[in-house]
Coordinates of C-alpha atoms and ligand atoms in Angstrom, one line a residue:
M31 CA -27.7 18.4 -59.1
S32 CA -29.3 21.7 -59.9
G33 CA -27.7 24.7 -58.5
I34 CA -24.1 23.3 -58.7
S35 CA -21.8 25.5 -60.6
I36 CA -18.0 25.4 -61.3
S37 CA -15.9 28.3 -62.2
I38 CA -13.0 28.0 -64.6
L39 CA -10.4 30.6 -65.3
L40 CA -8.9 30.3 -68.8
A41 CA -5.5 31.9 -68.8
H42 CA -4.5 32.6 -72.4
T43 CA -5.8 29.3 -73.6
Q44 CA -6.1 28.4 -77.1
A45 CA -9.6 28.6 -78.9
L46 CA -9.7 24.8 -79.0
V47 CA -9.8 24.6 -75.2
R48 CA -12.5 27.2 -75.1
D49 CA -14.5 25.2 -77.5
V50 CA -13.9 22.0 -75.6
V51 CA -14.9 23.6 -72.3
S52 CA -18.2 25.1 -73.7
T53 CA -19.2 21.8 -75.2
L54 CA -18.7 19.7 -72.1
N55 CA -21.6 17.6 -71.1
L56 CA -21.8 18.0 -67.4
R57 CA -25.4 17.3 -66.5
G58 CA -26.9 19.9 -64.0
I59 CA -23.5 21.6 -63.6
E60 CA -23.2 25.1 -64.5
I61 CA -19.9 26.2 -65.9
E62 CA -18.7 29.6 -65.4
T63 CA -15.8 30.8 -67.4
G64 CA -13.5 33.8 -66.9
F65 CA -10.6 34.8 -69.2
L66 CA -7.3 36.2 -68.2
K67 CA -6.6 39.5 -70.0
K68 CA -3.3 40.1 -71.8
N69 CA -0.6 41.1 -69.3
S70 CA -2.7 40.8 -66.4
D71 CA -1.5 39.1 -63.2
L72 CA -2.7 35.6 -62.7
A73 CA -2.6 35.7 -58.9
K74 CA -4.6 39.0 -58.8
A75 CA -7.2 37.5 -61.2
Y76 CA -7.4 34.7 -58.8
K77 CA -8.1 36.8 -55.9
S78 CA -10.9 38.8 -57.6
H79 CA -13.0 35.5 -57.9
L80 CA -13.1 32.1 -56.3
W81 CA -11.9 29.8 -59.2
D82 CA -12.3 26.1 -58.9
L83 CA -10.1 25.3 -61.8
I84 CA -7.5 27.3 -63.6
I85 CA -6.5 26.1 -67.1
L86 CA -3.3 27.8 -68.4
N87 CA -1.6 27.8 -71.7
I88 CA 1.9 27.2 -71.2
D89 CA 2.8 28.0 -74.7
S90 CA 1.4 31.6 -74.6
E91 CA 3.9 34.3 -75.3
D92 CA 1.5 36.7 -73.4
F93 CA 2.8 35.8 -69.9
D94 CA 5.4 33.9 -68.0
Y95 CA 3.6 30.8 -66.9
Q96 CA 6.4 29.8 -64.5
K97 CA 6.2 33.3 -62.7
A98 CA 2.4 32.9 -62.6
I99 CA 2.5 29.5 -61.0
R100 CA 5.1 30.7 -58.5
S101 CA 2.8 33.7 -57.5
L102 CA -0.1 31.4 -57.1
H103 CA 1.8 29.1 -54.7
R104 CA 3.1 32.0 -52.8
R105 CA -0.6 33.0 -52.1
K106 CA -1.3 29.4 -51.0
V107 CA -3.8 29.0 -53.8
H108 CA -5.1 25.6 -53.6
T109 CA -7.2 25.5 -56.7
R110 CA -6.4 22.8 -59.3
I111 CA -4.1 24.1 -62.1
L112 CA -4.0 22.4 -65.4
A113 CA -1.3 23.1 -67.9
V114 CA -2.2 22.9 -71.7
G115 CA 0.3 23.2 -74.6
R116 CA 1.9 21.3 -77.4
L117 CA 3.3 17.8 -76.7
R118 CA 6.3 17.7 -74.0
N119 CA 8.5 15.1 -73.0
R120 CA 8.3 13.2 -69.7
D121 CA 11.0 15.4 -68.0
D122 CA 9.3 18.7 -68.9
I123 CA 5.9 17.3 -67.6
N124 CA 7.5 16.3 -64.3
E125 CA 9.1 19.7 -64.0
L126 CA 5.7 21.3 -64.3
L127 CA 4.1 18.9 -61.7
K128 CA 7.0 19.7 -59.4
H129 CA 6.0 23.3 -59.7
G130 CA 2.4 22.7 -58.5
V131 CA 0.7 22.0 -61.7
H132 CA -1.8 19.3 -61.0
D133 CA -1.8 17.9 -64.8
F134 CA -0.6 18.5 -68.1
I135 CA -2.8 18.0 -71.2
P136 CA -1.6 18.2 -74.7
V137 CA -3.8 20.3 -77.0
T138 CA -3.1 17.9 -79.9
D139 CA -5.7 15.5 -78.9
P140 CA -9.2 17.2 -78.3
T141 CA -10.9 14.0 -77.1
L142 CA -8.3 13.5 -74.4
L143 CA -8.5 17.2 -73.6
G144 CA -12.3 16.9 -73.0
I145 CA -12.0 13.8 -70.9
K146 CA -9.4 15.1 -68.7
I147 CA -10.9 18.7 -68.2
Q148 CA -14.3 16.9 -67.2
Q149 CA -12.4 14.6 -64.8
H150 CA -10.7 17.6 -63.1
I151 CA -14.0 19.4 -62.9
E152 CA -15.6 16.4 -61.2
F153 CA -12.6 16.3 -58.7
A154 CA -12.9 19.9 -58.0
L155 CA -16.5 19.5 -57.2
V156 CA -15.9 16.7 -54.8
Q157 CA -13.1 18.8 -53.2
N158 CA -15.4 21.8 -52.8
R159 CA -18.1 19.6 -51.2
R160 CA -15.4 18.2 -48.8
R161 CA -14.2 21.8 -48.0
E162 CA -17.8 22.8 -47.3
L163 CA -18.4 20.0 -45.0
E164 CA -15.3 20.5 -43.1
Y165 CA -16.2 24.2 -42.7
E166 CA -19.6 23.2 -41.6
L167 CA -18.4 20.8 -39.2
N168 CA -15.8 23.1 -37.9
Y169 CA -18.2 26.0 -37.6
K170 CA -20.7 23.7 -35.9
S171 CA -18.3 22.6 -33.3
Q172 CA -17.0 26.0 -32.6
F173 CA -20.6 27.2 -32.1
I174 CA -21.5 24.4 -29.8
A175 CA -18.2 24.9 -27.9
K176 CA -19.1 28.6 -27.4
I177 CA -22.8 28.1 -26.5
S178 CA -21.9 25.4 -24.1
H179 CA -19.2 27.4 -22.3
E180 CA -21.7 30.2 -21.7
M181 CA -24.3 27.8 -20.6
R182 CA -21.9 26.0 -18.3
T183 CA -21.0 29.1 -16.6
T184 CA -24.6 29.9 -15.9
L185 CA -25.5 26.4 -15.0
N186 CA -22.6 26.1 -12.6
S187 CA -23.9 29.3 -10.9
V188 CA -27.3 27.8 -10.7
I189 CA -26.0 24.6 -9.3
L190 CA -23.8 26.5 -6.7
L191 CA -26.6 28.9 -5.6
S192 CA -29.1 26.1 -5.2
E193 CA -26.6 24.1 -3.3
I194 CA -26.1 27.1 -1.0
L195 CA -29.9 27.5 -0.5
A196 CA -30.3 24.0 0.2
E197 CA -27.9 24.2 3.1
N198 CA -30.7 26.4 4.6
R199 CA -27.8 28.3 6.5
N200 CA -30.3 30.7 8.1
Q201 CA -33.0 28.1 8.8
T202 CA -35.8 30.1 6.9
L203 CA -36.8 27.6 4.4
N204 CA -39.6 25.1 5.0
P205 CA -39.3 21.4 3.8
D206 CA -41.2 22.1 0.5
E207 CA -38.9 24.8 -0.4
I208 CA -35.9 22.8 0.2
E209 CA -37.5 20.0 -1.9
Y210 CA -38.0 22.5 -4.9
I211 CA -34.4 23.6 -4.4
D212 CA -33.2 20.0 -4.5
L213 CA -35.2 19.8 -7.8
I214 CA -33.5 22.8 -9.3
H215 CA -30.2 21.4 -8.2
G216 CA -30.9 17.9 -9.7
S217 CA -32.3 19.4 -13.0
S218 CA -29.4 21.8 -13.4
N219 CA -26.8 18.9 -12.8
N220 CA -28.7 16.8 -15.6
L221 CA -28.6 19.7 -17.9
L222 CA -25.0 20.2 -17.2
D223 CA -24.2 16.5 -17.9
L224 CA -26.1 16.6 -21.1
L225 CA -24.2 19.7 -22.1
N226 CA -20.9 18.0 -21.4
K227 CA -22.0 15.1 -23.6
I228 CA -23.1 17.3 -26.4
L229 CA -19.7 19.0 -26.3
D230 CA -17.7 15.7 -26.1
L231 CA -19.6 14.4 -29.2
S232 CA -19.1 17.6 -31.1
K233 CA -15.3 17.5 -30.1
I234 CA -15.0 13.9 -31.4
Q235 CA -16.9 14.7 -34.5
S236 CA -14.4 17.5 -35.3
G237 CA -11.4 15.6 -34.2
K238 CA -10.8 17.8 -31.4
M239 CA -11.0 15.7 -28.4
D240 CA -7.9 16.2 -26.2
I241 CA -6.1 13.2 -24.8
Q242 CA -3.9 13.3 -21.8
L243 CA -2.0 10.1 -21.3
E244 CA -0.6 8.9 -18.1
Q245 CA 0.5 5.7 -16.4
I246 CA -2.0 4.3 -14.2
D247 CA -2.3 0.9 -12.1
A248 CA -5.2 -0.9 -13.7
K249 CA -6.0 -2.8 -10.3
D250 CA -5.8 0.2 -8.1
F251 CA -7.7 2.4 -10.5
S252 CA -10.6 -0.1 -10.8
S253 CA -10.8 -1.0 -7.1
R254 CA -10.9 2.7 -6.2
L255 CA -13.7 3.3 -8.8
S256 CA -15.6 0.2 -7.4
R257 CA -15.6 1.5 -3.9
L258 CA -17.5 4.6 -5.1
Y259 CA -20.1 2.5 -6.6
I260 CA -20.7 0.1 -3.7
P261 CA -23.0 2.6 -1.7
V262 CA -24.8 3.6 -4.9
A263 CA -25.7 -0.1 -5.7
G264 CA -26.7 -0.4 -2.1
E265 CA -29.3 2.1 -2.3
K266 CA -31.0 0.0 -4.8
H267 CA -30.4 -3.1 -2.8
I268 CA -28.1 -4.7 -5.3
E269 CA -24.6 -5.9 -4.8
F270 CA -21.5 -4.3 -6.4
K271 CA -18.7 -6.7 -7.0
F272 CA -15.0 -6.2 -8.0
D273 CA -13.3 -9.0 -9.6
N274 CA -9.5 -8.6 -10.3
Q275 CA -8.2 -11.4 -12.6
L276 CA -4.9 -9.6 -13.5
N277 CA -1.7 -11.3 -12.4
G278 CA 0.4 -8.8 -10.4
Q279 CA 0.7 -5.2 -11.2
V280 CA -0.4 -4.0 -14.6
V281 CA 0.5 -0.3 -15.5
I282 CA -1.3 1.1 -18.6
N283 CA -0.6 4.3 -20.4
T284 CA -4.0 5.8 -20.9
D285 CA -6.2 8.8 -20.5
R286 CA -7.4 8.5 -16.9
I287 CA -10.3 11.0 -17.1
R288 CA -11.6 9.5 -20.3
L289 CA -11.3 5.8 -19.0
E290 CA -13.2 7.1 -15.9
Q291 CA -15.8 8.6 -18.2
V292 CA -16.4 5.4 -20.0
L293 CA -16.5 3.3 -16.9
N294 CA -18.7 5.5 -15.0
N295 CA -21.1 5.6 -18.0
L296 CA -21.1 1.7 -18.2
I297 CA -21.3 1.1 -14.3
S298 CA -24.0 3.9 -13.9
N299 CA -26.1 2.4 -16.7
A300 CA -25.6 -1.0 -15.3
I301 CA -26.9 0.1 -11.9
K302 CA -29.7 2.0 -13.5
F303 CA -31.0 -0.9 -15.5
T304 CA -30.6 -3.6 -12.7
N305 CA -33.3 -4.0 -10.1
K306 CA -32.1 -7.2 -8.4
G307 CA -28.9 -9.3 -8.3
H308 CA -25.6 -7.6 -8.9
V309 CA -23.4 -5.4 -11.1
K310 CA -19.8 -6.4 -11.5
L311 CA -16.6 -4.7 -12.6
G312 CA -14.0 -7.2 -13.7
I313 CA -10.5 -6.6 -15.1
Y314 CA -8.5 -9.1 -16.9
K315 CA -6.1 -9.8 -19.7
P316 CA -7.9 -11.1 -22.8
D317 CA -6.2 -14.0 -24.5
A318 CA -5.5 -14.1 -28.3
E319 CA -8.5 -16.1 -29.1
E320 CA -10.8 -13.7 -27.4
L321 CA -9.3 -10.7 -29.1
L322 CA -9.7 -12.4 -32.5
L323 CA -13.3 -13.3 -31.7
Q324 CA -14.1 -9.6 -30.9
K325 CA -12.2 -8.7 -34.1
I326 CA -9.5 -6.8 -32.3
D327 CA -6.6 -6.8 -34.6
S328 CA -3.7 -5.9 -32.2
N329 CA -0.3 -7.0 -31.6
E330 CA -0.1 -4.8 -28.4
P331 CA -1.1 -6.5 -25.1
M332 CA -4.5 -5.5 -24.0
V333 CA -6.5 -5.1 -20.8
A334 CA -10.2 -5.7 -20.5
F335 CA -12.6 -3.8 -18.3
E336 CA -15.8 -5.8 -18.1
V337 CA -19.0 -4.3 -16.6
S338 CA -21.8 -7.0 -16.3
D339 CA -25.0 -6.9 -14.7
T340 CA -28.0 -9.0 -14.0
G341 CA -30.6 -6.4 -15.1
I342 CA -33.2 -5.8 -17.8
G343 CA -30.9 -6.8 -20.8
I344 CA -31.0 -5.4 -24.2
N345 CA -32.9 -7.1 -27.1
E346 CA -31.0 -8.5 -30.1
E347 CA -32.2 -5.8 -32.5
K348 CA -31.1 -3.0 -30.3
I349 CA -27.7 -4.6 -29.6
H350 CA -26.5 -3.6 -33.0
V351 CA -27.5 0.1 -32.9
I352 CA -27.0 0.8 -29.2
F353 CA -23.7 2.5 -29.8
E354 CA -25.4 5.0 -32.1
S355 CA -26.1 8.4 -30.8
Y356 CA -29.7 9.1 -29.1
V357 CA -30.5 5.4 -29.2
Q358 CA -32.3 4.0 -26.2
A359 CA -33.1 0.2 -26.0
E360 CA -36.9 0.6 -25.3
G361 CA -37.4 3.8 -27.3
Q362 CA -39.8 6.3 -25.8
S363 CA -40.6 4.0 -22.9
T364 CA -37.0 3.7 -21.6
E365 CA -36.7 7.3 -21.9
K366 CA -39.7 8.0 -19.8
Q367 CA -38.9 5.3 -17.2
Y368 CA -35.1 5.9 -16.7
G369 CA -34.3 9.2 -18.3
G370 CA -31.0 9.8 -20.2
T371 CA -30.2 11.0 -23.6
G372 CA -28.7 7.9 -25.3
L373 CA -25.4 9.8 -25.9
G374 CA -23.2 8.2 -23.3
L375 CA -22.5 4.7 -25.1
A376 CA -21.9 6.5 -28.5
I377 CA -19.2 8.8 -26.8
S378 CA -17.7 5.8 -24.9
K379 CA -17.5 3.9 -28.1
E380 CA -15.5 6.7 -29.7
I381 CA -13.2 7.2 -26.7
A382 CA -12.5 3.5 -26.8
Q383 CA -11.4 3.9 -30.5
I384 CA -9.3 7.0 -30.0
L385 CA -7.4 5.2 -27.3
G386 CA -6.8 2.2 -29.7
G387 CA -9.4 0.0 -28.1
R388 CA -12.9 -1.4 -28.5
L389 CA -16.2 -1.4 -26.6
T390 CA -18.3 -4.5 -27.1
L391 CA -21.6 -5.7 -25.7
E392 CA -23.3 -9.0 -25.0
S393 CA -26.7 -9.2 -23.7
N394 CA -29.6 -11.5 -23.1
Y395 CA -32.9 -9.8 -22.9
G396 CA -34.3 -10.1 -19.5
E397 CA -31.2 -11.6 -18.0
G398 CA -28.5 -9.0 -18.0
S399 CA -25.7 -7.3 -20.2
T400 CA -22.1 -7.3 -20.3
F401 CA -20.1 -4.4 -21.8
T402 CA -16.4 -4.9 -22.2
L403 CA -13.8 -2.2 -22.8
Y404 CA -10.6 -3.4 -24.3
L405 CA -7.7 -1.1 -24.1
P406 CA -4.0 -1.5 -25.2
F407 CA -1.5 -1.3 -22.3
D408 CA -0.1 1.7 -24.1
S409 CA -2.5 3.9 -26.0
Q410 CA 0.4 6.2 -27.2
K411 CA 0.7 4.7 -30.7
A412 CA -3.1 4.9 -31.3
V413 CA -3.2 8.5 -30.2
E414 CA -0.3 9.4 -32.4
N415 CA -1.8 7.7 -35.2
K416 CA -4.8 10.0 -35.1
P417 CA -3.3 13.3 -36.2
E418 CA -6.6 15.0 -35.6
V419 CA -6.4 14.1 -31.7
E420 CA -4.9 16.9 -29.7
V421 CA -2.6 15.2 -27.3
V422 CA -1.9 17.0 -24.1
K423 CA 0.2 15.1 -21.4
V424 CA -1.0 14.9 -17.8
V425 CA -0.7 17.4 -15.3
K426 CA -0.8 16.0 -11.8
S427 CA -3.6 17.0 -9.7
E428 CA -2.9 17.5 -6.0
P429 CA -4.1 14.3 -4.3
G430 CA -6.0 14.2 -1.2
K431 CA -7.2 17.7 -1.3
E432 CA -10.6 17.0 -2.8
Q433 CA -11.6 14.5 0.0
T434 CA -11.1 17.2 2.8
A435 CA -13.5 19.5 1.1
D436 CA -16.7 19.6 3.1
K437 CA -15.4 20.5 6.5
R438 CA -16.1 24.1 5.9
A439 CA -19.0 24.5 8.1
K440 CA -16.8 23.9 11.1
R441 CA -14.4 26.7 10.1
N442 CA -14.4 30.3 11.1
S443 CA -14.2 32.6 8.1
R444 CA -11.0 34.9 7.8
G445 CA -9.0 36.8 5.2
T446 CA -9.6 38.7 2.1
V447 CA -9.8 37.1 -1.3
L448 CA -10.0 39.1 -4.8
L449 CA -12.2 37.3 -7.2
V450 CA -11.5 38.4 -10.8
D451 CA -14.3 37.0 -13.3
N452 CA -16.3 38.9 -15.8
S453 CA -19.6 37.1 -14.9
T454 CA -21.3 39.1 -12.1
I455 CA -23.6 36.1 -11.2
H456 CA -20.5 33.9 -11.1
N457 CA -18.7 36.3 -8.8
M458 CA -21.8 36.5 -6.6
A459 CA -22.3 32.8 -6.4
L460 CA -18.6 32.2 -5.7
K461 CA -18.6 34.9 -3.1
E462 CA -21.6 33.4 -1.3
F463 CA -20.1 29.9 -1.5
L464 CA -16.8 31.1 -0.2
S465 CA -18.2 33.0 2.6
V466 CA -18.0 30.2 5.0
V467 CA -14.3 30.3 4.9
V468 CA -13.4 33.7 3.5
K469 CA -14.4 36.7 5.6
N470 CA -14.1 39.3 2.8
C471 CA -14.4 38.6 -0.8
V472 CA -13.7 41.5 -3.2
T473 CA -14.8 41.2 -6.8
A474 CA -13.6 42.7 -10.1
E475 CA -15.1 42.1 -13.4
S476 CA -12.2 43.0 -15.5
A477 CA -8.4 43.1 -15.5
Q478 CA -8.4 46.9 -15.2
E479 CA -10.7 46.8 -12.3
A480 CA -8.4 44.2 -10.6
Y481 CA -5.4 46.2 -11.2
E482 CA -6.9 49.3 -9.7
L483 CA -7.7 47.3 -6.6
L484 CA -4.4 45.9 -6.4
E485 CA -2.7 49.1 -6.7
G486 CA -4.7 50.3 -3.6
D487 CA -3.7 49.4 0.0
E488 CA -6.2 46.6 0.7
H489 CA -4.5 43.4 1.8
F490 CA -5.3 40.3 -0.2
D491 CA -4.6 36.7 1.0
C492 CA -5.3 35.2 -2.4
I493 CA -6.4 36.2 -5.9
I494 CA -8.7 33.9 -7.9
L495 CA -8.3 34.7 -11.6
D496 CA -10.3 33.8 -14.6
M497 CA -8.5 33.0 -17.8
Y498 CA -10.7 35.0 -20.1
L499 CA -11.4 38.5 -19.1
P500 CA -13.1 41.0 -21.4
D501 CA -10.0 43.2 -21.5
A502 CA -7.0 40.8 -21.0
Y503 CA -5.9 37.3 -21.2
G504 CA -5.5 35.7 -17.6
K505 CA -1.9 34.8 -18.2
D506 CA -0.9 38.3 -18.9
V507 CA -2.9 39.5 -15.9
L508 CA -1.0 36.9 -13.7
L509 CA 2.5 38.2 -15.0
N510 CA 1.6 41.7 -14.4
I511 CA 0.5 41.0 -10.8
R512 CA 3.8 39.1 -10.4
A513 CA 5.5 42.3 -11.6
M514 CA 3.8 44.5 -8.9
E515 CA 6.3 44.8 -6.0
S516 CA 3.6 44.7 -3.3
R517 CA 1.7 41.8 -4.9
K518 CA 4.4 39.6 -6.1
D519 CA 3.9 36.9 -3.4
V520 CA 0.2 36.8 -3.2
P521 CA -1.1 33.3 -4.2
V522 CA -3.0 33.2 -7.4
I523 CA -5.3 30.4 -8.4
I524 CA -6.1 30.4 -12.1
Y525 CA -9.9 29.5 -12.4
S526 CA -10.8 28.6 -16.0
G527 CA -13.9 27.6 -17.9
K528 CA -12.0 26.4 -20.9
T529 CA -9.7 23.6 -21.0
I530 CA -6.1 24.8 -20.7
S531 CA -3.4 22.9 -22.6
K532 CA -0.6 21.2 -20.8
T533 CA 2.0 23.6 -22.1
E534 CA 0.1 26.4 -20.9
Q535 CA -0.7 24.8 -17.6
K536 CA 3.1 24.3 -17.1
E537 CA 3.7 27.9 -17.9
L538 CA 0.9 29.0 -15.5
Y539 CA 2.2 26.8 -12.7
Q540 CA 5.5 28.7 -12.7
E541 CA 3.6 31.8 -11.2
A542 CA 0.3 30.6 -10.0
L543 CA -0.5 28.3 -7.0
A544 CA -3.0 26.3 -8.7
V545 CA -4.9 25.9 -12.0
V546 CA -8.5 24.8 -11.4
Q547 CA -11.0 24.0 -14.1
K548 CA -14.5 25.3 -13.5
N549 CA -17.0 22.5 -13.1
V550 CA -19.4 21.5 -10.4
N551 CA -16.9 20.0 -8.0
S552 CA -14.2 22.6 -8.8
Y553 CA -15.9 24.9 -6.3
K554 CA -14.9 22.6 -3.5
V555 CA -11.3 22.1 -4.8
L556 CA -11.1 25.9 -4.8
M557 CA -12.4 26.1 -1.4
N558 CA -9.8 23.6 -0.3
H559 CA -7.0 25.7 -1.8
I560 CA -8.2 28.9 -0.1
S561 CA -8.5 27.3 3.3
T562 CA -5.0 26.0 3.1
I563 CA -3.8 29.4 2.3
L564 CA -5.8 31.0 5.0
N565 CA -4.8 28.5 7.6
S566 CA -1.1 28.5 6.7
Ligands
LIG628 P1 -28.4 7.1 -21.6 O1 -28.1 6.1 -20.6 O2 -28.0 8.4 -21.2 O3 -29.8 7.1 -22.2 P2 -26.4 5.5 -23.0 O4 -25.9 5.8 -24.4 O5 -25.5 5.4 -21.9 O6 -27.4 6.7 -22.6 O7 -27.2 4.3 -23.1 C1 -28.2 4.1 -24.3 C2 -29.2 3.1 -23.9 O8 -28.7 1.8 -23.9 C3 -30.0 3.2 -22.5 O9 -30.9 4.2 -22.7 C4 -30.5 1.9 -22.4 O10 -31.6 1.7 -23.2 C5 -29.4 0.9 -22.9 N1 -28.4 0.4 -22.0 C6 -27.3 0.9 -21.8 N2 -26.7 0.1 -20.8 C7 -27.6 -0.9 -20.4 C8 -27.7 -1.9 -19.4 N3 -26.6 -2.1 -18.6 N4 -28.7 -2.6 -19.5 C9 -29.7 -2.4 -20.2 N5 -29.8 -1.4 -21.1 C10 -28.8 -0.6 -21.3

């Protein structure tokens, strides 16, 4: 344990305390002691150095210990404070503890004094380590969030630009070139997927995964999801089946996006690892016996989403570790043959737990696998019991708009749109993408630039506004636009790379036409909104 040190501030303590501290036998731990000078302020002394432990003599006539403790608490000092002095009765000790002292030790017993101080030092060491770990974790997740945000913005532009190129609008590309572009597009999408997974894992680790609960009909939801996979399975000449065993309508209160994420992961894995036979999504209500067998200790009614396949299966050894991050069943060879990162199941398992459920696996090597996601009908309690989870209630998206997305080629472009985003490449990509429906896209890279344009005479049919501009916060810009007499009715679409909380979304919706989250598909959602505006 070399290199570990602990610093103790002795505030007017008796000689005995100093002797005890100097003779403490803490192997490998270096003790650094400081002494409070006569009449000096304890809180100020605290500020001058980061102390792990403060031992103060409450019998000292040199200072008012109650005032000293109060001032430490005002400054939110979390250091352990030990009071030493002559024997006190229980009430006096309780009074001390009430004022934030962690322990009282009578100076009359040197052995007890030694043992207690040693215990508190060990406790302070554990606390220090925990604080360090929390800090590291927090720092790491903030770092990952920042980096992935930057990378996502760039990747989205690459994806978008390659999509535009692949359309070969001017018929200037040869088939080889189109294939390269498809490759760029595919790889960028994979990279984006990986990035999202890393971000999810980091959010889970730091307890910052946001959960948006909403009521969904389990059967409708699953059958809709199944329909999406029928053609995907068809491409591999395998069958996709949907099996509803629920009696009547079952409405569950859950996070739709996270549920979709888990099932998408399970189903796409099942299709990936199945070369003949079928993949099936089943839903049913598990009975008490099954829940007991799966070690699910819940009094709540549960629903089970079961994804089974007749694929390659997973061998027994790997079944136990498959939910760990970066694990792939066949090690290197699977990675080469099928790609992937081994992160999806680890994330899925965590999501299941956050929602108060469980993800289980049964598999016979060579015959197939069955993953079952058990979820409570209502995840509210589970989510509330996890104080580290940020709960954001659902904001209804506008149904039906996404499906009509791709009719753009048939439309004639018209109108003028103002794009406000600090990324030049992003503005450029979006401008190009929208060019099919928008005749004129004017770009601004800062709020200032946008204001200058808006103060001019140019007519704008719509404004697309990023939330994080270098010189202003998008919400403030939105309010300023609304305050401009000539622009108060121009539809504004907030376009954000970062997740916006439900409360904020609600506020934004009072002034904005739509709030769209930046991702691969959001370009199409954006295009739909703009088309609606231009055609109205
Ligand atoms: P990824 O698929 O991105 O590598 P996952 O965490 O989703 O990551 O899956 C981890 C590993 O579990 C896969 O690489 C594969 O070896 C194994 N696996 C998952 N689902 C199945 C399945 N249905 N059949 C066989 N193996 C599977």
